Structures are given as C-alpha cells and as structure tokens.
mmCIF file of N, CA and C in Angstrom:
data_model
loop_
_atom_site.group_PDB
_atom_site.id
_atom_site.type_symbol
_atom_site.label_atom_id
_atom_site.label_comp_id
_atom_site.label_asym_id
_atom_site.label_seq_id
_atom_site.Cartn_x
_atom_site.Cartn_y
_atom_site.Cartn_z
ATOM 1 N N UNK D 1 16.218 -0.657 -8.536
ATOM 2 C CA UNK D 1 15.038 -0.351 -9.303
ATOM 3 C C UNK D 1 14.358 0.897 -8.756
ATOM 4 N N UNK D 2 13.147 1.118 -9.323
ATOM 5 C CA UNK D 2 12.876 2.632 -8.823
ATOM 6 C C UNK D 2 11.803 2.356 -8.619
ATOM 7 N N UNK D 3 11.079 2.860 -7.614
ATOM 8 C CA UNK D 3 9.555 3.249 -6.933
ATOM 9 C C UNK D 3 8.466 3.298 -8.015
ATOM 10 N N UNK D 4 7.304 2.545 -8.166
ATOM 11 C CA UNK D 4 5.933 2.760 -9.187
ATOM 12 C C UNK D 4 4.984 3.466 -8.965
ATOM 13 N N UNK D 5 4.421 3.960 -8.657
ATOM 14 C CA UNK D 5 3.424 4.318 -7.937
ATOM 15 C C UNK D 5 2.187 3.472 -8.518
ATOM 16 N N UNK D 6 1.514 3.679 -7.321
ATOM 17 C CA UNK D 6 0.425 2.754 -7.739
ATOM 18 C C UNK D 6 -0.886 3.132 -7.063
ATOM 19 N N UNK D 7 -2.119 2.342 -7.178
ATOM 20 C CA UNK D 7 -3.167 2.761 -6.480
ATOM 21 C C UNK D 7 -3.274 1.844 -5.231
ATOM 22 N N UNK D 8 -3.038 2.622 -3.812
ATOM 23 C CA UNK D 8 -2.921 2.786 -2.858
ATOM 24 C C UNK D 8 -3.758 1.526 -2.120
ATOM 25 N N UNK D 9 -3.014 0.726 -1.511
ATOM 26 C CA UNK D 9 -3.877 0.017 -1.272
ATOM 27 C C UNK D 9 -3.476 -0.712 0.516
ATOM 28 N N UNK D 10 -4.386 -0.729 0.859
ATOM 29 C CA UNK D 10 -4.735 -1.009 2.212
ATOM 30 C C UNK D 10 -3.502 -2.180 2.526
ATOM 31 N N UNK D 11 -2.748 -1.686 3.641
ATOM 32 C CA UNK D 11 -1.956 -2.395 4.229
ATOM 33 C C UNK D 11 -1.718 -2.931 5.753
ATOM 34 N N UNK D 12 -1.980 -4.264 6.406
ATOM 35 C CA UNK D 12 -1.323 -4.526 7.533
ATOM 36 C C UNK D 12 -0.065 -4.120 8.526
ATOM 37 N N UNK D 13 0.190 -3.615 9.054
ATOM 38 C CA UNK D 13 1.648 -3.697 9.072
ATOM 39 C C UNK D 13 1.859 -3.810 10.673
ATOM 40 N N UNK D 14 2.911 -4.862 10.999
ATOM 41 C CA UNK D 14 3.332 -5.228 11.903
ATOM 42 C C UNK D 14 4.343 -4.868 12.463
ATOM 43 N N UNK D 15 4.692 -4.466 13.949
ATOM 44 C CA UNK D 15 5.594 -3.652 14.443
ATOM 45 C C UNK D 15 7.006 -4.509 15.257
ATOM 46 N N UNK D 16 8.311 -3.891 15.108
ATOM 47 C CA UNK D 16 9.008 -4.584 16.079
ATOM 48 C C UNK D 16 9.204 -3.696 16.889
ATOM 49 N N UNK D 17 8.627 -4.023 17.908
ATOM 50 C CA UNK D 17 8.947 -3.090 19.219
ATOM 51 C C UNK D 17 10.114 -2.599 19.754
ATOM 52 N N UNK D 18 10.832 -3.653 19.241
ATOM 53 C CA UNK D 18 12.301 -3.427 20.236
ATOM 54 C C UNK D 18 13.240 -2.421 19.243
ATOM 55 N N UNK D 19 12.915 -2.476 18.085
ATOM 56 C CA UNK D 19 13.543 -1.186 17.140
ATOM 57 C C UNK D 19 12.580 -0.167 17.043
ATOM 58 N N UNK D 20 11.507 -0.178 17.007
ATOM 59 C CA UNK D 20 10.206 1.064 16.725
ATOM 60 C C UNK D 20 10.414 0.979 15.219
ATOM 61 N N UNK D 21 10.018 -0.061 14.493
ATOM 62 C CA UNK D 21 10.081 0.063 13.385
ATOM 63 C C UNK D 21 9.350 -1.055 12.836
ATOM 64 N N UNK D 22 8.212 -1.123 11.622
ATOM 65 C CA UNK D 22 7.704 -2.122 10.815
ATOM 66 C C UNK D 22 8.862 -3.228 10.750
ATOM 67 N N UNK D 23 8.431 -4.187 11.108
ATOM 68 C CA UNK D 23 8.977 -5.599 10.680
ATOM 69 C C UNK D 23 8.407 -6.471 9.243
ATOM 70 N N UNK D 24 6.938 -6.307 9.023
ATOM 71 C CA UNK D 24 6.472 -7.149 7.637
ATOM 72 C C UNK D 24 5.099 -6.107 7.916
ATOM 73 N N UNK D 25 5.166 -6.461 6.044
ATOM 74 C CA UNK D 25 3.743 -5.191 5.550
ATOM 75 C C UNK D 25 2.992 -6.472 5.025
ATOM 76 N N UNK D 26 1.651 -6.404 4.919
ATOM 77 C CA UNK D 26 0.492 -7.440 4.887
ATOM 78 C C UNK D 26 -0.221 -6.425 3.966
ATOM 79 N N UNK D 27 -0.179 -6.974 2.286
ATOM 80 C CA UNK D 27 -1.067 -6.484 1.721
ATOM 81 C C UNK D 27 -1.947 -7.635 0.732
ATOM 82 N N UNK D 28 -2.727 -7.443 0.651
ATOM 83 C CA UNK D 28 -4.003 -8.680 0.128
ATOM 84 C C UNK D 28 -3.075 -9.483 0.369
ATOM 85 N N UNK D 29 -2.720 -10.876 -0.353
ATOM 86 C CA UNK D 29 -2.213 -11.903 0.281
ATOM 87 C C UNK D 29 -0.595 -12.230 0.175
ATOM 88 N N UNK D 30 -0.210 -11.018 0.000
ATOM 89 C CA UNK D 30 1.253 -10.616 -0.233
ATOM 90 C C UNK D 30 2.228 -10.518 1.383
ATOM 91 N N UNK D 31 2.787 -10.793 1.363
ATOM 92 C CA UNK D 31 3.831 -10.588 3.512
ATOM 93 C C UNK D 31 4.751 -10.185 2.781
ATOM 94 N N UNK D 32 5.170 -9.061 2.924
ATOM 95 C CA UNK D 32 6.940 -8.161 2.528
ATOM 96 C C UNK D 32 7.256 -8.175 4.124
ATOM 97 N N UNK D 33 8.460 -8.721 4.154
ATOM 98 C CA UNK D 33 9.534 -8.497 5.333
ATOM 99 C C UNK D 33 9.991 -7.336 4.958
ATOM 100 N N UNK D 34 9.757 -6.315 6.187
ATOM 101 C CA UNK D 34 10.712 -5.718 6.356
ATOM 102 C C UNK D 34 12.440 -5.373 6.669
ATOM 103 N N UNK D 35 13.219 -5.075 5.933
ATOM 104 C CA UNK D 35 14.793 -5.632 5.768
ATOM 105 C C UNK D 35 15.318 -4.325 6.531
ATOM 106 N N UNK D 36 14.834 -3.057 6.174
ATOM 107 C CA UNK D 36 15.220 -1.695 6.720
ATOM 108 C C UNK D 36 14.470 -0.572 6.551
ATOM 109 N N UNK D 37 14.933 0.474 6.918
ATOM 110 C CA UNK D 37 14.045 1.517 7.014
ATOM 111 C C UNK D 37 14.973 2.928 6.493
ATOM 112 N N UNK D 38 14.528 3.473 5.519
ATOM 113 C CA UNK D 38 15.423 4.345 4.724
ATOM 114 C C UNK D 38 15.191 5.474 4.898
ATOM 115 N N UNK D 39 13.902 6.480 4.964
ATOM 116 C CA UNK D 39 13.324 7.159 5.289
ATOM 117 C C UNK D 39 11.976 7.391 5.881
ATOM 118 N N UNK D 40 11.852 9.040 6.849
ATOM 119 C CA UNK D 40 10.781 9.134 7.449
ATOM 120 C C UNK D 40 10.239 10.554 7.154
ATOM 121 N N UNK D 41 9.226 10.401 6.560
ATOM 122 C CA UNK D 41 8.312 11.976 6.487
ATOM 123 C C UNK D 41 7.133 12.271 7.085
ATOM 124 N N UNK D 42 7.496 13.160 7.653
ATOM 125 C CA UNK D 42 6.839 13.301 8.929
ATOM 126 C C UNK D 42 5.804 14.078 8.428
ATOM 127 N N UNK D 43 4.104 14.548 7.978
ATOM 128 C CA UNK D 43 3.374 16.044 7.806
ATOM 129 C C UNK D 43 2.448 16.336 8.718
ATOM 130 N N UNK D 44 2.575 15.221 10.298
ATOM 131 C CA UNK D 44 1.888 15.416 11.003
ATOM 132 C C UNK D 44 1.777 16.841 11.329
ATOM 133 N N UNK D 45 2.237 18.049 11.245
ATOM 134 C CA UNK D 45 2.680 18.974 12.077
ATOM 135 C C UNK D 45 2.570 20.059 11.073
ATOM 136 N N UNK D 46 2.332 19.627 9.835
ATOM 137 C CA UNK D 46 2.160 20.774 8.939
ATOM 138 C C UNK D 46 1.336 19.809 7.632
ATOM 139 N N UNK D 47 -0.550 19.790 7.663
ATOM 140 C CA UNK D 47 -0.269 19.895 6.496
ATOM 141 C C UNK D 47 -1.540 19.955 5.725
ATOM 142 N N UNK D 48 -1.971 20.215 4.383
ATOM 143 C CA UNK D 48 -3.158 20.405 3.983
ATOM 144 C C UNK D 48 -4.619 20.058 4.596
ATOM 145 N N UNK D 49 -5.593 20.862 5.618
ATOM 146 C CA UNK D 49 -6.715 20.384 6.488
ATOM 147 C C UNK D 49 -7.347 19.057 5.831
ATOM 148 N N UNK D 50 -7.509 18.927 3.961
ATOM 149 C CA UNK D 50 -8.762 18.825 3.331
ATOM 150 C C UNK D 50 -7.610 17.264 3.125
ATOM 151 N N UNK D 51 -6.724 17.147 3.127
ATOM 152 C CA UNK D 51 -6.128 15.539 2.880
ATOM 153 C C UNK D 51 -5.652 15.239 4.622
ATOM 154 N N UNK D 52 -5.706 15.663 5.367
ATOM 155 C CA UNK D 52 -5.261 14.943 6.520
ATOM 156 C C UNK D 52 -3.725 14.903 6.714
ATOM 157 N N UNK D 53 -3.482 14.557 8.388
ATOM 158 C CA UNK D 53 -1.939 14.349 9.089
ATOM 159 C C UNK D 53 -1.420 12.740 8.041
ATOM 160 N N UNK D 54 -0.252 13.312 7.534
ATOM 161 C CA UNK D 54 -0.032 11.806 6.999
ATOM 162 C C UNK D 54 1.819 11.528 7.221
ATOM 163 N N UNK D 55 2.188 10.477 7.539
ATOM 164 C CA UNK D 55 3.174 9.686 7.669
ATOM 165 C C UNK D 55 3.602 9.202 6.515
ATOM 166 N N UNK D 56 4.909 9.032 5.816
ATOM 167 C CA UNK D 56 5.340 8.497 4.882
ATOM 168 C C UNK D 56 6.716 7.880 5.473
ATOM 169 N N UNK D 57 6.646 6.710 5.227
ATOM 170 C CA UNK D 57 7.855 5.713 5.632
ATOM 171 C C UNK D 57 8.358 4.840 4.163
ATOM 172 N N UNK D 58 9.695 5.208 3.772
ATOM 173 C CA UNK D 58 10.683 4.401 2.331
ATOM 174 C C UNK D 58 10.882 2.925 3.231
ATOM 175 N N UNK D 59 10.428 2.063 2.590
ATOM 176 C CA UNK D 59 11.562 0.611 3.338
ATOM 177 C C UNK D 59 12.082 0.039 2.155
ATOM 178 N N UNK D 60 12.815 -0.839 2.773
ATOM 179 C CA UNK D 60 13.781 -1.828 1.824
ATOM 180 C C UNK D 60 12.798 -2.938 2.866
ATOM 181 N N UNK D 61 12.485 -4.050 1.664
ATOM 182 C CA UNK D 61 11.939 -5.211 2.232
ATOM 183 C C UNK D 61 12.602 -6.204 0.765
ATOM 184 N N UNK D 62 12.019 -7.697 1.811
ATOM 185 C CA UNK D 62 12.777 -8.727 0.818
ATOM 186 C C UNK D 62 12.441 -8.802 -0.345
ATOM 187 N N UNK D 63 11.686 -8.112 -1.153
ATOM 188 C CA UNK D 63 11.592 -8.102 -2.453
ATOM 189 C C UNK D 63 11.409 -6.589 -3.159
ATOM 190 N N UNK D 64 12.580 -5.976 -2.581
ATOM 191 C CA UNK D 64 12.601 -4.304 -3.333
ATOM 192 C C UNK D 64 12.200 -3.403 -1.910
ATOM 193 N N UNK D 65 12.262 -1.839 -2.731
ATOM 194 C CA UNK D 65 11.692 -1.059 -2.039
ATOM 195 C C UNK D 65 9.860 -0.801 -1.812
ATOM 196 N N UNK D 66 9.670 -0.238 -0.935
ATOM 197 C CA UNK D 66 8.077 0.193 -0.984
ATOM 198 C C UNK D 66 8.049 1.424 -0.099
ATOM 199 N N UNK D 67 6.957 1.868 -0.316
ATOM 200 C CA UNK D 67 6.076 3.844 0.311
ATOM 201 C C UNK D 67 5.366 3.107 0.809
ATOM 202 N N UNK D 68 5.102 2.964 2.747
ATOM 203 C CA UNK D 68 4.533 2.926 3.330
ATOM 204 C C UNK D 68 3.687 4.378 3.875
ATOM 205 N N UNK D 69 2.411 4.791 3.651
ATOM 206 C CA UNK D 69 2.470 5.875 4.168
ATOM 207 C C UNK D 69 0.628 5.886 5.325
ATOM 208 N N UNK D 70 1.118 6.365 6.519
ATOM 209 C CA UNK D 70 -0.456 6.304 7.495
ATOM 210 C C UNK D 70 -1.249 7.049 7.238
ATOM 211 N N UNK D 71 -2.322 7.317 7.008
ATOM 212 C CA UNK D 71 -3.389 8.417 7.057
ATOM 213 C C UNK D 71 -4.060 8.652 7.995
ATOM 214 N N UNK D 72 -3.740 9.633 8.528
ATOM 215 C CA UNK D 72 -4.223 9.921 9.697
ATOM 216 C C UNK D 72 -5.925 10.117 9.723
ATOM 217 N N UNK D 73 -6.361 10.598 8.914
ATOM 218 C CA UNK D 73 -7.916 10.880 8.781
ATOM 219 C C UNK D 73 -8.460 9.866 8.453
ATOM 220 N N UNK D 74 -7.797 8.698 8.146
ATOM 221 C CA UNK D 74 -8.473 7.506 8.260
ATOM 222 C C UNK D 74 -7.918 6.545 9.023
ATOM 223 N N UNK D 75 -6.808 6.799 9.963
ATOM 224 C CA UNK D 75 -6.773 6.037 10.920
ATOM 225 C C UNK D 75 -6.132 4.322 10.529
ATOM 226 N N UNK D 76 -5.271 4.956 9.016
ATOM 227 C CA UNK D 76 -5.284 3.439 8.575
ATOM 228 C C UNK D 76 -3.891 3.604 7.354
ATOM 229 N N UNK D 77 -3.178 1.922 7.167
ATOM 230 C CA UNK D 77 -1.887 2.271 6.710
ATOM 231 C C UNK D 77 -2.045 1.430 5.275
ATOM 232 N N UNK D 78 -1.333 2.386 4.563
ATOM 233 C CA UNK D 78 -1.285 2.260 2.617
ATOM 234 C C UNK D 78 -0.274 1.972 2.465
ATOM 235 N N UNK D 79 0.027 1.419 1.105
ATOM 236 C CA UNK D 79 0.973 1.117 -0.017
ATOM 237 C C UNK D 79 1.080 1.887 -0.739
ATOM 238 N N UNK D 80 1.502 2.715 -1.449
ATOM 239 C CA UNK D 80 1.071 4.117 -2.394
ATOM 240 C C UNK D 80 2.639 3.839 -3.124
ATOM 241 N N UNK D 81 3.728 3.050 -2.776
ATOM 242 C CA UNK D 81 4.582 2.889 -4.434
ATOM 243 C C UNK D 81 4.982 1.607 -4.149
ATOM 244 N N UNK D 82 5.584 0.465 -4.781
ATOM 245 C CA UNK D 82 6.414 -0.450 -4.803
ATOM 246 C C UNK D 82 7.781 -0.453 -6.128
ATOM 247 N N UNK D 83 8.542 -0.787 -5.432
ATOM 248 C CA UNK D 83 9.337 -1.465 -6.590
ATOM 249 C C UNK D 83 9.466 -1.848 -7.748
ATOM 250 N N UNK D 84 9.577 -2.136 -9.049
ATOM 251 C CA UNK D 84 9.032 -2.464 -10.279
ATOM 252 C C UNK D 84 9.182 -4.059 -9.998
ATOM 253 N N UNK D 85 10.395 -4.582 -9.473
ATOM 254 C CA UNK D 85 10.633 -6.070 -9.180
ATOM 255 C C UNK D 85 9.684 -6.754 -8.187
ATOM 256 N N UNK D 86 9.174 -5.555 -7.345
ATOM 257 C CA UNK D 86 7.939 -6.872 -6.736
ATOM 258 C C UNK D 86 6.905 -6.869 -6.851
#
C-alpha cells in the first residue's frame, strides 16, 4: 500500500537499544510495533532556519508502513504519513 499523509500527530516512541532503532510508536491510543526500519533522512545538517533540524525515519510496523519524523525545534516525535491499511 502506499503512504497517506496526514495531519501530524504527536507520537511516543520507544527505543531498542541494542539495535539503535524504534521498537513501537505510541500514538493516541494506537501501539504500532515496530517490524523494521527502511529508511533514514537525515536534515539535521542542512536545513530551512524558519522550520527547524528535522529527522525523518520510513518503518515497516505490524500494520503497514509509517513517516516517523523528530522535530528538532520542538524537541518532539510525529506521525506525518501512515499506510492506507492502518
């Protein structure tokens, strides 16, 4: 299925240490396991002053893909696409 975008919404996300990688995303009362990790976009290092350093992470979790992405100027981690299936 393909990526939705959606309006961005505040996410938990829990780490496995021993891979350096999200294990489950916590959004309102939703838990997506994390299954894998597909891509990483990095704009810490380059990128518009007026939107902030931001992180974008693709996963595969148990019910589809999702856009994990951090905002750095707020210090805090989003949902910004899911899957059409979940």
């Amino acid at each position: 299925m393909a990526l939705v975008q959606i309006t961005p919404v505040p996410a938990r996300v829990r780490w496995d240490r021993t891979r350096s990688e999200p294990a489950s995303v916590e959004l309102g009362n939703r838990r997506l396991a994390v299954t894998g990790l597909r891509a990483v976009r990095d704009e810490m290092a380059a990128y518009p002053a007026a939107r902030g350093p931001r992180i974008t992470l693709l996963l595969e979790t148990d019910a589809g893909q999702a856009a994990l992405v951090f905002d750095g100027r707020r210090g805090r981690w989003y949902v910004e696409a899911l899957d059409q299936a979940a």
